[in-house]
């Protein structure tokens, strides 16, 4: 039988993008993930290089095409002509914009661990476009950018945060941003109330 790891060991990558730092939202954003019960296991501030960003988005070999397809669709929906009919070309333009965005200032990279970490973090972070992300999510509550404004100004959409989209993506991205010794293994006291099966040892 294949050994499956306990859900509480799932990890995900969160990067607070340069606009998140400039909006002085680092504490607020980290607090949102903390209060869910997730455990912070890695944290650092850095100035990413353009290469690091390009590699990050190309970890998934399909990403460029998929984002290109999505972007073309959104141009067509607006009744506008996409810059190219080739999703790879459009995806490449999105990466160019992302490189400019991510290298404009420092970012804060973090790794969070806990049950369904990837899915829970995406839920609380909100949809990619702040204009349409749900009220109560970080993007919905703290920023107002839109695809149409970003496209008009030929720039990446400013949505404060990157969060891994799947468990496989998280595994690859965590490796890309953190070395093994930058991730800390420790017990968080509140994990007992979140995960302990018998919940014993609480009463005096
Ligand atoms: P995320 O996982 O929610 O951040 O979204 P994606 O991984 O799909 O996209 C990453 C980044 O690419 C987004 O934060 C946007 O800056 C950009 N992007 C994604 N989809 C589109 C799109 O349809 N149009 C444009 N202009 N940019 C996009
Ligand atoms: Mg993504």
mmCIF file with all atom_site columns, C-alpha atoms and ligand atoms in Angstrom:
data_model
loop_
_atom_site.group_PDB
_atom_site.id
_atom_site.type_symbol
_atom_site.label_atom_id
_atom_site.label_alt_id
_atom_site.label_comp_id
_atom_site.label_asym_id
_atom_site.label_entity_id
_atom_site.label_seq_id
_atom_site.pdbx_PDB_ins_code
_atom_site.Cartn_x
_atom_site.Cartn_y
_atom_site.Cartn_z
_atom_site.occupancy
_atom_site.B_iso_or_equiv
_atom_site.pdbx_formal_charge
_atom_site.auth_seq_id
_atom_site.auth_comp_id
_atom_site.auth_asym_id
_atom_site.auth_atom_id
_atom_site.pdbx_PDB_model_num
ATOM   1   C  CA  . UNK A 1 1   ? 0.000   0.000  0.000   1.00 0.00 ? 1   UNK A CA  1
ATOM   2   C  CA  . UNK A 1 2   ? 1.282   3.466  -0.824  1.00 0.00 ? 2   UNK A CA  1
ATOM   3   C  CA  . UNK A 1 3   ? 2.054   5.509  2.251   1.00 0.00 ? 3   UNK A CA  1
ATOM   4   C  CA  . UNK A 1 4   ? 0.049   8.721  2.195   1.00 0.00 ? 4   UNK A CA  1
ATOM   5   C  CA  . UNK A 1 5   ? 1.058   11.642 4.372   1.00 0.00 ? 5   UNK A CA  1
ATOM   6   C  CA  . UNK A 1 6   ? -1.357  13.151 6.889   1.00 0.00 ? 6   UNK A CA  1
ATOM   7   C  CA  . UNK A 1 7   ? -3.281  16.194 5.566   1.00 0.00 ? 7   UNK A CA  1
ATOM   8   C  CA  . UNK A 1 8   ? -1.771  18.356 8.326   1.00 0.00 ? 8   UNK A CA  1
ATOM   9   C  CA  . UNK A 1 9   ? 1.634   18.103 6.629   1.00 0.00 ? 9   UNK A CA  1
ATOM   10  C  CA  . UNK A 1 10  ? 0.520   19.842 3.419   1.00 0.00 ? 10  UNK A CA  1
ATOM   11  C  CA  . UNK A 1 11  ? 2.546   22.946 2.579   1.00 0.00 ? 11  UNK A CA  1
ATOM   12  C  CA  . UNK A 1 12  ? 2.003   25.907 0.285   1.00 0.00 ? 12  UNK A CA  1
ATOM   13  C  CA  . UNK A 1 13  ? 3.994   28.900 -0.904  1.00 0.00 ? 13  UNK A CA  1
ATOM   14  C  CA  . UNK A 1 14  ? 2.808   32.479 -0.422  1.00 0.00 ? 14  UNK A CA  1
ATOM   15  C  CA  . UNK A 1 15  ? 4.704   35.450 -1.826  1.00 0.00 ? 15  UNK A CA  1
ATOM   16  C  CA  . UNK A 1 16  ? 3.653   38.930 -0.782  1.00 0.00 ? 16  UNK A CA  1
ATOM   17  C  CA  . UNK A 1 17  ? 4.340   40.897 -3.959  1.00 0.00 ? 17  UNK A CA  1
ATOM   18  C  CA  . UNK A 1 18  ? 5.979   44.361 -4.053  1.00 0.00 ? 18  UNK A CA  1
ATOM   19  C  CA  . UNK A 1 19  ? 2.622   46.151 -3.864  1.00 0.00 ? 19  UNK A CA  1
ATOM   20  C  CA  . UNK A 1 20  ? 1.793   44.246 -0.674  1.00 0.00 ? 20  UNK A CA  1
ATOM   21  C  CA  . UNK A 1 21  ? 4.990   45.527 0.934   1.00 0.00 ? 21  UNK A CA  1
ATOM   22  C  CA  . UNK A 1 22  ? 4.400   49.084 -0.298  1.00 0.00 ? 22  UNK A CA  1
ATOM   23  C  CA  . UNK A 1 23  ? 0.801   49.030 0.943   1.00 0.00 ? 23  UNK A CA  1
ATOM   24  C  CA  . UNK A 1 24  ? 2.225   48.003 4.358   1.00 0.00 ? 24  UNK A CA  1
ATOM   25  C  CA  . UNK A 1 25  ? 0.041   44.913 4.405   1.00 0.00 ? 25  UNK A CA  1
ATOM   26  C  CA  . UNK A 1 26  ? 2.651   42.327 5.409   1.00 0.00 ? 26  UNK A CA  1
ATOM   27  C  CA  . UNK A 1 27  ? 1.348   41.996 8.969   1.00 0.00 ? 27  UNK A CA  1
ATOM   28  C  CA  . UNK A 1 28  ? -2.279  41.968 7.856   1.00 0.00 ? 28  UNK A CA  1
ATOM   29  C  CA  . UNK A 1 29  ? -1.684  39.293 5.213   1.00 0.00 ? 29  UNK A CA  1
ATOM   30  C  CA  . UNK A 1 30  ? 0.412   37.047 7.447   1.00 0.00 ? 30  UNK A CA  1
ATOM   31  C  CA  . UNK A 1 31  ? -2.200  37.487 10.179  1.00 0.00 ? 31  UNK A CA  1
ATOM   32  C  CA  . UNK A 1 32  ? -4.925  36.196 7.871   1.00 0.00 ? 32  UNK A CA  1
ATOM   33  C  CA  . UNK A 1 33  ? -3.099  32.927 7.313   1.00 0.00 ? 33  UNK A CA  1
ATOM   34  C  CA  . UNK A 1 34  ? -2.039  32.651 10.949  1.00 0.00 ? 34  UNK A CA  1
ATOM   35  C  CA  . UNK A 1 35  ? -5.557  33.008 12.286  1.00 0.00 ? 35  UNK A CA  1
ATOM   36  C  CA  . UNK A 1 36  ? -6.733  30.120 10.103  1.00 0.00 ? 36  UNK A CA  1
ATOM   37  C  CA  . UNK A 1 37  ? -4.518  27.834 12.147  1.00 0.00 ? 37  UNK A CA  1
ATOM   38  C  CA  . UNK A 1 38  ? -1.804  27.408 9.542   1.00 0.00 ? 38  UNK A CA  1
ATOM   39  C  CA  . UNK A 1 39  ? 1.780   27.081 10.726  1.00 0.00 ? 39  UNK A CA  1
ATOM   40  C  CA  . UNK A 1 40  ? 4.448   29.415 9.356   1.00 0.00 ? 40  UNK A CA  1
ATOM   41  C  CA  . UNK A 1 41  ? 7.450   27.206 8.536   1.00 0.00 ? 41  UNK A CA  1
ATOM   42  C  CA  . UNK A 1 42  ? 9.521   29.517 6.313   1.00 0.00 ? 42  UNK A CA  1
ATOM   43  C  CA  . UNK A 1 43  ? 9.791   33.294 5.934   1.00 0.00 ? 43  UNK A CA  1
ATOM   44  C  CA  . UNK A 1 44  ? 12.156  35.697 4.204   1.00 0.00 ? 44  UNK A CA  1
ATOM   45  C  CA  . UNK A 1 45  ? 12.321  39.079 2.501   1.00 0.00 ? 45  UNK A CA  1
ATOM   46  C  CA  . UNK A 1 46  ? 14.199  39.283 -0.774  1.00 0.00 ? 46  UNK A CA  1
ATOM   47  C  CA  . UNK A 1 47  ? 14.612  41.151 -4.044  1.00 0.00 ? 47  UNK A CA  1
ATOM   48  C  CA  . UNK A 1 48  ? 13.796  38.538 -6.676  1.00 0.00 ? 48  UNK A CA  1
ATOM   49  C  CA  . UNK A 1 49  ? 15.679  38.462 -9.960  1.00 0.00 ? 49  UNK A CA  1
ATOM   50  C  CA  . UNK A 1 50  ? 13.898  38.404 -13.330 1.00 0.00 ? 50  UNK A CA  1
ATOM   51  C  CA  . UNK A 1 51  ? 15.305  34.909 -13.921 1.00 0.00 ? 51  UNK A CA  1
ATOM   52  C  CA  . UNK A 1 52  ? 13.886  33.678 -10.620 1.00 0.00 ? 52  UNK A CA  1
ATOM   53  C  CA  . UNK A 1 53  ? 10.427  34.953 -11.631 1.00 0.00 ? 53  UNK A CA  1
ATOM   54  C  CA  . UNK A 1 54  ? 10.580  33.514 -15.141 1.00 0.00 ? 54  UNK A CA  1
ATOM   55  C  CA  . UNK A 1 55  ? 11.665  30.129 -13.731 1.00 0.00 ? 55  UNK A CA  1
ATOM   56  C  CA  . UNK A 1 56  ? 8.906   30.308 -11.120 1.00 0.00 ? 56  UNK A CA  1
ATOM   57  C  CA  . UNK A 1 57  ? 6.177   30.655 -13.737 1.00 0.00 ? 57  UNK A CA  1
ATOM   58  C  CA  . UNK A 1 58  ? 7.758   28.086 -16.047 1.00 0.00 ? 58  UNK A CA  1
ATOM   59  C  CA  . UNK A 1 59  ? 7.892   25.389 -13.338 1.00 0.00 ? 59  UNK A CA  1
ATOM   60  C  CA  . UNK A 1 60  ? 4.569   24.255 -14.803 1.00 0.00 ? 60  UNK A CA  1
ATOM   61  C  CA  . UNK A 1 61  ? 5.304   23.630 -18.498 1.00 0.00 ? 61  UNK A CA  1
ATOM   62  C  CA  . UNK A 1 62  ? 1.675   24.389 -19.387 1.00 0.00 ? 62  UNK A CA  1
ATOM   63  C  CA  . UNK A 1 63  ? 1.388   27.663 -17.487 1.00 0.00 ? 63  UNK A CA  1
ATOM   64  C  CA  . UNK A 1 64  ? 2.431   29.974 -20.335 1.00 0.00 ? 64  UNK A CA  1
ATOM   65  C  CA  . UNK A 1 65  ? -0.076  28.449 -22.739 1.00 0.00 ? 65  UNK A CA  1
ATOM   66  C  CA  . UNK A 1 66  ? -2.914  28.304 -20.203 1.00 0.00 ? 66  UNK A CA  1
ATOM   67  C  CA  . UNK A 1 67  ? -2.463  31.923 -19.096 1.00 0.00 ? 67  UNK A CA  1
ATOM   68  C  CA  . UNK A 1 68  ? -2.161  32.934 -22.756 1.00 0.00 ? 68  UNK A CA  1
ATOM   69  C  CA  . UNK A 1 69  ? -5.443  31.191 -23.552 1.00 0.00 ? 69  UNK A CA  1
ATOM   70  C  CA  . UNK A 1 70  ? -7.123  32.812 -20.546 1.00 0.00 ? 70  UNK A CA  1
ATOM   71  C  CA  . UNK A 1 71  ? -5.833  36.262 -21.521 1.00 0.00 ? 71  UNK A CA  1
ATOM   72  C  CA  . UNK A 1 72  ? -6.929  35.866 -25.166 1.00 0.00 ? 72  UNK A CA  1
ATOM   73  C  CA  . UNK A 1 73  ? -10.377 34.847 -23.978 1.00 0.00 ? 73  UNK A CA  1
ATOM   74  C  CA  . UNK A 1 74  ? -10.639 37.917 -21.761 1.00 0.00 ? 74  UNK A CA  1
ATOM   75  C  CA  . UNK A 1 75  ? -9.596  40.247 -24.615 1.00 0.00 ? 75  UNK A CA  1
ATOM   76  C  CA  . UNK A 1 76  ? -12.267 38.679 -26.843 1.00 0.00 ? 76  UNK A CA  1
ATOM   77  C  CA  . UNK A 1 77  ? -14.881 38.939 -24.099 1.00 0.00 ? 77  UNK A CA  1
ATOM   78  C  CA  . UNK A 1 78  ? -14.181 42.667 -23.862 1.00 0.00 ? 78  UNK A CA  1
ATOM   79  C  CA  . UNK A 1 79  ? -14.610 42.924 -27.645 1.00 0.00 ? 79  UNK A CA  1
ATOM   80  C  CA  . UNK A 1 80  ? -10.905 43.738 -28.042 1.00 0.00 ? 80  UNK A CA  1
ATOM   81  C  CA  . UNK A 1 81  ? -8.296  42.244 -30.337 1.00 0.00 ? 81  UNK A CA  1
ATOM   82  C  CA  . UNK A 1 82  ? -5.729  40.129 -28.451 1.00 0.00 ? 82  UNK A CA  1
ATOM   83  C  CA  . UNK A 1 83  ? -2.084  41.181 -29.055 1.00 0.00 ? 83  UNK A CA  1
ATOM   84  C  CA  . UNK A 1 84  ? -1.589  37.787 -30.745 1.00 0.00 ? 84  UNK A CA  1
ATOM   85  C  CA  . UNK A 1 85  ? -3.721  34.752 -31.558 1.00 0.00 ? 85  UNK A CA  1
ATOM   86  C  CA  . UNK A 1 86  ? -0.956  32.488 -30.232 1.00 0.00 ? 86  UNK A CA  1
ATOM   87  C  CA  . UNK A 1 87  ? -1.442  31.686 -26.522 1.00 0.00 ? 87  UNK A CA  1
ATOM   88  C  CA  . UNK A 1 88  ? 2.308   31.097 -26.113 1.00 0.00 ? 88  UNK A CA  1
ATOM   89  C  CA  . UNK A 1 89  ? 3.062   34.606 -27.374 1.00 0.00 ? 89  UNK A CA  1
ATOM   90  C  CA  . UNK A 1 90  ? 0.407   36.174 -25.137 1.00 0.00 ? 90  UNK A CA  1
ATOM   91  C  CA  . UNK A 1 91  ? 1.565   34.051 -22.183 1.00 0.00 ? 91  UNK A CA  1
ATOM   92  C  CA  . UNK A 1 92  ? 5.110   35.272 -22.833 1.00 0.00 ? 92  UNK A CA  1
ATOM   93  C  CA  . UNK A 1 93  ? 3.884   38.875 -22.632 1.00 0.00 ? 93  UNK A CA  1
ATOM   94  C  CA  . UNK A 1 94  ? 2.203   38.118 -19.304 1.00 0.00 ? 94  UNK A CA  1
ATOM   95  C  CA  . UNK A 1 95  ? 5.536   36.755 -18.012 1.00 0.00 ? 95  UNK A CA  1
ATOM   96  C  CA  . UNK A 1 96  ? 7.348   39.919 -19.164 1.00 0.00 ? 96  UNK A CA  1
ATOM   97  C  CA  . UNK A 1 97  ? 4.906   42.017 -17.187 1.00 0.00 ? 97  UNK A CA  1
ATOM   98  C  CA  . UNK A 1 98  ? 5.205   39.753 -14.157 1.00 0.00 ? 98  UNK A CA  1
ATOM   99  C  CA  . UNK A 1 99  ? 9.010   40.050 -14.219 1.00 0.00 ? 99  UNK A CA  1
ATOM   100 C  CA  . UNK A 1 100 ? 8.730   43.840 -14.151 1.00 0.00 ? 100 UNK A CA  1
ATOM   101 C  CA  . UNK A 1 101 ? 6.176   43.724 -11.337 1.00 0.00 ? 101 UNK A CA  1
ATOM   102 C  CA  . UNK A 1 102 ? 8.019   41.235 -9.123  1.00 0.00 ? 102 UNK A CA  1
ATOM   103 C  CA  . UNK A 1 103 ? 11.419  42.916 -9.492  1.00 0.00 ? 103 UNK A CA  1
ATOM   104 C  CA  . UNK A 1 104 ? 10.121  46.420 -8.718  1.00 0.00 ? 104 UNK A CA  1
ATOM   105 C  CA  . UNK A 1 105 ? 10.806  46.051 -5.000  1.00 0.00 ? 105 UNK A CA  1
ATOM   106 C  CA  . UNK A 1 106 ? 11.237  43.588 -2.158  1.00 0.00 ? 106 UNK A CA  1
ATOM   107 C  CA  . UNK A 1 107 ? 8.860   40.671 -1.665  1.00 0.00 ? 107 UNK A CA  1
ATOM   108 C  CA  . UNK A 1 108 ? 8.178   38.456 1.335   1.00 0.00 ? 108 UNK A CA  1
ATOM   109 C  CA  . UNK A 1 109 ? 8.202   34.734 0.618   1.00 0.00 ? 109 UNK A CA  1
ATOM   110 C  CA  . UNK A 1 110 ? 6.634   32.316 3.069   1.00 0.00 ? 110 UNK A CA  1
ATOM   111 C  CA  . UNK A 1 111 ? 5.729   28.668 3.471   1.00 0.00 ? 111 UNK A CA  1
ATOM   112 C  CA  . UNK A 1 112 ? 2.597   27.651 5.368   1.00 0.00 ? 112 UNK A CA  1
ATOM   113 C  CA  . UNK A 1 113 ? 1.749   24.205 6.655   1.00 0.00 ? 113 UNK A CA  1
ATOM   114 C  CA  . UNK A 1 114 ? -1.534  22.679 7.715   1.00 0.00 ? 114 UNK A CA  1
ATOM   115 C  CA  . UNK A 1 115 ? -4.545  20.669 6.601   1.00 0.00 ? 115 UNK A CA  1
ATOM   116 C  CA  . UNK A 1 116 ? -5.502  21.499 3.011   1.00 0.00 ? 116 UNK A CA  1
ATOM   117 C  CA  . UNK A 1 117 ? -3.018  24.379 3.111   1.00 0.00 ? 117 UNK A CA  1
ATOM   118 C  CA  . UNK A 1 118 ? -3.039  24.923 -0.671  1.00 0.00 ? 118 UNK A CA  1
ATOM   119 C  CA  . UNK A 1 119 ? -6.817  25.060 -1.014  1.00 0.00 ? 119 UNK A CA  1
ATOM   120 C  CA  . UNK A 1 120 ? -7.425  27.029 2.188   1.00 0.00 ? 120 UNK A CA  1
ATOM   121 C  CA  . UNK A 1 121 ? -4.813  29.649 1.309   1.00 0.00 ? 121 UNK A CA  1
ATOM   122 C  CA  . UNK A 1 122 ? -6.273  30.095 -2.192  1.00 0.00 ? 122 UNK A CA  1
ATOM   123 C  CA  . UNK A 1 123 ? -9.754  30.470 -0.715  1.00 0.00 ? 123 UNK A CA  1
ATOM   124 C  CA  . UNK A 1 124 ? -8.748  33.170 1.763   1.00 0.00 ? 124 UNK A CA  1
ATOM   125 C  CA  . UNK A 1 125 ? -6.508  34.912 -0.815  1.00 0.00 ? 125 UNK A CA  1
ATOM   126 C  CA  . UNK A 1 126 ? -9.360  35.274 -3.324  1.00 0.00 ? 126 UNK A CA  1
ATOM   127 C  CA  . UNK A 1 127 ? -9.552  35.146 -7.120  1.00 0.00 ? 127 UNK A CA  1
ATOM   128 C  CA  . UNK A 1 128 ? -6.733  36.472 -9.301  1.00 0.00 ? 128 UNK A CA  1
ATOM   129 C  CA  . UNK A 1 129 ? -8.536  39.677 -10.331 1.00 0.00 ? 129 UNK A CA  1
ATOM   130 C  CA  . UNK A 1 130 ? -9.191  41.920 -7.312  1.00 0.00 ? 130 UNK A CA  1
ATOM   131 C  CA  . UNK A 1 131 ? -12.110 43.582 -9.104  1.00 0.00 ? 131 UNK A CA  1
ATOM   132 C  CA  . UNK A 1 132 ? -14.045 40.331 -8.982  1.00 0.00 ? 132 UNK A CA  1
ATOM   133 C  CA  . UNK A 1 133 ? -12.483 38.528 -6.015  1.00 0.00 ? 133 UNK A CA  1
ATOM   134 C  CA  . UNK A 1 134 ? -14.915 37.837 -3.193  1.00 0.00 ? 134 UNK A CA  1
ATOM   135 C  CA  . UNK A 1 135 ? -15.562 40.209 -0.315  1.00 0.00 ? 135 UNK A CA  1
ATOM   136 C  CA  . UNK A 1 136 ? -13.796 38.903 2.790   1.00 0.00 ? 136 UNK A CA  1
ATOM   137 C  CA  . UNK A 1 137 ? -10.826 37.554 0.848   1.00 0.00 ? 137 UNK A CA  1
ATOM   138 C  CA  . UNK A 1 138 ? -7.491  39.381 1.081   1.00 0.00 ? 138 UNK A CA  1
ATOM   139 C  CA  . UNK A 1 139 ? -7.598  40.524 -2.538  1.00 0.00 ? 139 UNK A CA  1
ATOM   140 C  CA  . UNK A 1 140 ? -11.282 41.413 -2.264  1.00 0.00 ? 140 UNK A CA  1
ATOM   141 C  CA  . UNK A 1 141 ? -10.735 43.466 0.869   1.00 0.00 ? 141 UNK A CA  1
ATOM   142 C  CA  . UNK A 1 142 ? -7.459  45.274 0.215   1.00 0.00 ? 142 UNK A CA  1
ATOM   143 C  CA  . UNK A 1 143 ? -7.002  46.065 -3.468  1.00 0.00 ? 143 UNK A CA  1
ATOM   144 C  CA  . UNK A 1 144 ? -8.941  47.167 -6.535  1.00 0.00 ? 144 UNK A CA  1
ATOM   145 C  CA  . UNK A 1 145 ? -7.066  46.300 -9.723  1.00 0.00 ? 145 UNK A CA  1
ATOM   146 C  CA  . UNK A 1 146 ? -8.654  44.785 -12.837 1.00 0.00 ? 146 UNK A CA  1
ATOM   147 C  CA  . UNK A 1 147 ? -7.549  42.905 -15.965 1.00 0.00 ? 147 UNK A CA  1
ATOM   148 C  CA  . UNK A 1 148 ? -8.923  45.722 -18.135 1.00 0.00 ? 148 UNK A CA  1
ATOM   149 C  CA  . UNK A 1 149 ? -6.958  48.444 -16.326 1.00 0.00 ? 149 UNK A CA  1
ATOM   150 C  CA  . UNK A 1 150 ? -3.797  46.319 -16.283 1.00 0.00 ? 150 UNK A CA  1
ATOM   151 C  CA  . UNK A 1 151 ? -4.152  45.544 -20.007 1.00 0.00 ? 151 UNK A CA  1
ATOM   152 C  CA  . UNK A 1 152 ? -4.789  49.215 -20.849 1.00 0.00 ? 152 UNK A CA  1
ATOM   153 C  CA  . UNK A 1 153 ? -1.597  50.150 -19.033 1.00 0.00 ? 153 UNK A CA  1
ATOM   154 C  CA  . UNK A 1 154 ? 0.351   47.114 -20.330 1.00 0.00 ? 154 UNK A CA  1
ATOM   155 C  CA  . UNK A 1 155 ? 1.310   45.855 -16.893 1.00 0.00 ? 155 UNK A CA  1
ATOM   156 C  CA  . UNK A 1 156 ? 0.702   42.915 -14.571 1.00 0.00 ? 156 UNK A CA  1
ATOM   157 C  CA  . UNK A 1 157 ? -2.389  42.936 -12.431 1.00 0.00 ? 157 UNK A CA  1
ATOM   158 C  CA  . UNK A 1 158 ? -1.516  44.086 -8.903  1.00 0.00 ? 158 UNK A CA  1
ATOM   159 C  CA  . UNK A 1 159 ? -3.102  41.568 -6.601  1.00 0.00 ? 159 UNK A CA  1
ATOM   160 C  CA  . UNK A 1 160 ? -0.768  41.667 -3.582  1.00 0.00 ? 160 UNK A CA  1
ATOM   161 C  CA  . UNK A 1 161 ? -0.066  37.939 -3.332  1.00 0.00 ? 161 UNK A CA  1
ATOM   162 C  CA  . UNK A 1 162 ? 1.064   34.836 -5.132  1.00 0.00 ? 162 UNK A CA  1
ATOM   163 C  CA  . UNK A 1 163 ? -0.260  31.579 -3.691  1.00 0.00 ? 163 UNK A CA  1
ATOM   164 C  CA  . UNK A 1 164 ? 0.406   28.095 -5.104  1.00 0.00 ? 164 UNK A CA  1
ATOM   165 C  CA  . UNK A 1 165 ? -2.482  26.728 -7.161  1.00 0.00 ? 165 UNK A CA  1
ATOM   166 C  CA  . UNK A 1 166 ? -2.146  23.006 -6.463  1.00 0.00 ? 166 UNK A CA  1
ATOM   167 C  CA  . UNK A 1 167 ? -0.229  20.601 -4.235  1.00 0.00 ? 167 UNK A CA  1
ATOM   168 C  CA  . UNK A 1 168 ? 2.125   19.719 -7.103  1.00 0.00 ? 168 UNK A CA  1
ATOM   169 C  CA  . UNK A 1 169 ? 2.673   23.414 -7.892  1.00 0.00 ? 169 UNK A CA  1
ATOM   170 C  CA  . UNK A 1 170 ? 3.343   24.101 -4.201  1.00 0.00 ? 170 UNK A CA  1
ATOM   171 C  CA  . UNK A 1 171 ? 5.972   21.365 -3.991  1.00 0.00 ? 171 UNK A CA  1
ATOM   172 C  CA  . UNK A 1 172 ? 7.847   22.697 -7.014  1.00 0.00 ? 172 UNK A CA  1
ATOM   173 C  CA  . UNK A 1 173 ? 7.525   26.338 -5.961  1.00 0.00 ? 173 UNK A CA  1
ATOM   174 C  CA  . UNK A 1 174 ? 8.662   25.774 -2.369  1.00 0.00 ? 174 UNK A CA  1
ATOM   175 C  CA  . UNK A 1 175 ? 11.802  24.064 -3.727  1.00 0.00 ? 175 UNK A CA  1
ATOM   176 C  CA  . UNK A 1 176 ? 12.344  26.992 -6.077  1.00 0.00 ? 176 UNK A CA  1
ATOM   177 C  CA  . UNK A 1 177 ? 12.204  29.649 -3.349  1.00 0.00 ? 177 UNK A CA  1
ATOM   178 C  CA  . UNK A 1 178 ? 13.487  27.903 -0.230  1.00 0.00 ? 178 UNK A CA  1
ATOM   179 C  CA  . UNK A 1 179 ? 16.399  25.628 0.536   1.00 0.00 ? 179 UNK A CA  1
ATOM   180 C  CA  . UNK A 1 180 ? 15.666  22.709 2.835   1.00 0.00 ? 180 UNK A CA  1
ATOM   181 C  CA  . UNK A 1 181 ? 17.430  24.298 5.806   1.00 0.00 ? 181 UNK A CA  1
ATOM   182 C  CA  . UNK A 1 182 ? 15.311  27.439 5.499   1.00 0.00 ? 182 UNK A CA  1
ATOM   183 C  CA  . UNK A 1 183 ? 12.201  25.435 6.377   1.00 0.00 ? 183 UNK A CA  1
ATOM   184 C  CA  . UNK A 1 184 ? 11.768  24.870 10.088  1.00 0.00 ? 184 UNK A CA  1
ATOM   185 C  CA  . UNK A 1 185 ? 10.297  21.719 11.596  1.00 0.00 ? 185 UNK A CA  1
ATOM   186 C  CA  . UNK A 1 186 ? 8.639   22.526 14.895  1.00 0.00 ? 186 UNK A CA  1
ATOM   187 C  CA  . UNK A 1 187 ? 5.514   21.869 16.880  1.00 0.00 ? 187 UNK A CA  1
ATOM   188 C  CA  . UNK A 1 188 ? 2.963   24.661 17.130  1.00 0.00 ? 188 UNK A CA  1
ATOM   189 C  CA  . UNK A 1 189 ? 1.153   24.414 20.444  1.00 0.00 ? 189 UNK A CA  1
ATOM   190 C  CA  . UNK A 1 190 ? -2.263  25.106 18.871  1.00 0.00 ? 190 UNK A CA  1
ATOM   191 C  CA  . UNK A 1 191 ? -1.889  22.079 16.584  1.00 0.00 ? 191 UNK A CA  1
ATOM   192 C  CA  . UNK A 1 192 ? -3.153  20.005 19.483  1.00 0.00 ? 192 UNK A CA  1
ATOM   193 C  CA  . UNK A 1 193 ? -6.588  21.622 19.352  1.00 0.00 ? 193 UNK A CA  1
ATOM   194 C  CA  . UNK A 1 194 ? -6.639  21.431 15.543  1.00 0.00 ? 194 UNK A CA  1
ATOM   195 C  CA  . UNK A 1 195 ? -5.468  17.875 14.991  1.00 0.00 ? 195 UNK A CA  1
ATOM   196 C  CA  . UNK A 1 196 ? -5.194  15.805 18.172  1.00 0.00 ? 196 UNK A CA  1
ATOM   197 C  CA  . UNK A 1 197 ? -7.446  12.759 17.808  1.00 0.00 ? 197 UNK A CA  1
ATOM   198 C  CA  . UNK A 1 198 ? -8.356  12.264 21.454  1.00 0.00 ? 198 UNK A CA  1
ATOM   199 C  CA  . UNK A 1 199 ? -8.149  15.874 22.626  1.00 0.00 ? 199 UNK A CA  1
ATOM   200 C  CA  . UNK A 1 200 ? -6.911  14.682 25.967  1.00 0.00 ? 200 UNK A CA  1
ATOM   201 C  CA  . UNK A 1 201 ? -4.636  16.555 28.314  1.00 0.00 ? 201 UNK A CA  1
ATOM   202 C  CA  . UNK A 1 202 ? -6.661  19.772 28.304  1.00 0.00 ? 202 UNK A CA  1
ATOM   203 C  CA  . UNK A 1 203 ? -8.357  19.419 31.661  1.00 0.00 ? 203 UNK A CA  1
ATOM   204 C  CA  . UNK A 1 204 ? -6.433  19.931 34.889  1.00 0.00 ? 204 UNK A CA  1
HETATM 205 P  P1  . LIG B 2 .   ? -3.004  33.209 -9.613  1.00 0.00 ? 1   LIG B P1  1
HETATM 206 O  O1  . LIG B 2 .   ? -2.502  31.819 -9.391  1.00 0.00 ? 1   LIG B O1  1
HETATM 207 O  O2  . LIG B 2 .   ? -4.369  33.479 -9.052  1.00 0.00 ? 1   LIG B O2  1
HETATM 208 O  O3  . LIG B 2 .   ? -2.043  34.290 -9.227  1.00 0.00 ? 1   LIG B O3  1
HETATM 209 O  O4  . LIG B 2 .   ? -3.186  33.359 -11.167 1.00 0.00 ? 1   LIG B O4  1
HETATM 210 P  P2  . LIG B 2 .   ? -2.344  32.703 -12.365 1.00 0.00 ? 1   LIG B P2  1
HETATM 211 O  O5  . LIG B 2 .   ? -1.283  31.780 -11.872 1.00 0.00 ? 1   LIG B O5  1
HETATM 212 O  O6  . LIG B 2 .   ? -3.338  32.191 -13.345 1.00 0.00 ? 1   LIG B O6  1
HETATM 213 O  O7  . LIG B 2 .   ? -1.674  33.972 -12.968 1.00 0.00 ? 1   LIG B O7  1
HETATM 214 C  C1  . LIG B 2 .   ? -0.566  34.541 -12.367 1.00 0.00 ? 1   LIG B C1  1
HETATM 215 C  C2  . LIG B 2 .   ? -0.470  35.973 -12.803 1.00 0.00 ? 1   LIG B C2  1
HETATM 216 O  O8  . LIG B 2 .   ? -0.529  36.078 -14.227 1.00 0.00 ? 1   LIG B O8  1
HETATM 217 C  C3  . LIG B 2 .   ? -1.622  36.826 -12.300 1.00 0.00 ? 1   LIG B C3  1
HETATM 218 O  O9  . LIG B 2 .   ? -1.381  37.318 -10.995 1.00 0.00 ? 1   LIG B O9  1
HETATM 219 C  C4  . LIG B 2 .   ? -1.690  37.905 -13.353 1.00 0.00 ? 1   LIG B C4  1
HETATM 220 O  O10 . LIG B 2 .   ? -0.758  38.920 -13.091 1.00 0.00 ? 1   LIG B O10 1
HETATM 221 C  C5  . LIG B 2 .   ? -1.278  37.185 -14.623 1.00 0.00 ? 1   LIG B C5  1
HETATM 222 N  N1  . LIG B 2 .   ? -2.464  36.731 -15.354 1.00 0.00 ? 1   LIG B N1  1
HETATM 223 C  C6  . LIG B 2 .   ? -3.125  35.580 -15.191 1.00 0.00 ? 1   LIG B C6  1
HETATM 224 N  N2  . LIG B 2 .   ? -4.169  35.487 -16.002 1.00 0.00 ? 1   LIG B N2  1
HETATM 225 C  C7  . LIG B 2 .   ? -4.195  36.618 -16.727 1.00 0.00 ? 1   LIG B C7  1
HETATM 226 C  C8  . LIG B 2 .   ? -5.056  37.111 -17.749 1.00 0.00 ? 1   LIG B C8  1
HETATM 227 O  O11 . LIG B 2 .   ? -6.045  36.510 -18.145 1.00 0.00 ? 1   LIG B O11 1
HETATM 228 N  N3  . LIG B 2 .   ? -4.762  38.351 -18.239 1.00 0.00 ? 1   LIG B N3  1
HETATM 229 C  C9  . LIG B 2 .   ? -3.708  39.062 -17.809 1.00 0.00 ? 1   LIG B C9  1
HETATM 230 N  N4  . LIG B 2 .   ? -3.492  40.259 -18.336 1.00 0.00 ? 1   LIG B N4  1
HETATM 231 N  N5  . LIG B 2 .   ? -2.864  38.624 -16.867 1.00 0.00 ? 1   LIG B N5  1
HETATM 232 C  C10 . LIG B 2 .   ? -3.103  37.423 -16.316 1.00 0.00 ? 1   LIG B C10 1
HETATM 233 MG MG1 . LIG B 2 .   ? -0.923  30.673 -10.223 1.00 0.00 ? 2   LIG B MG1 1
#
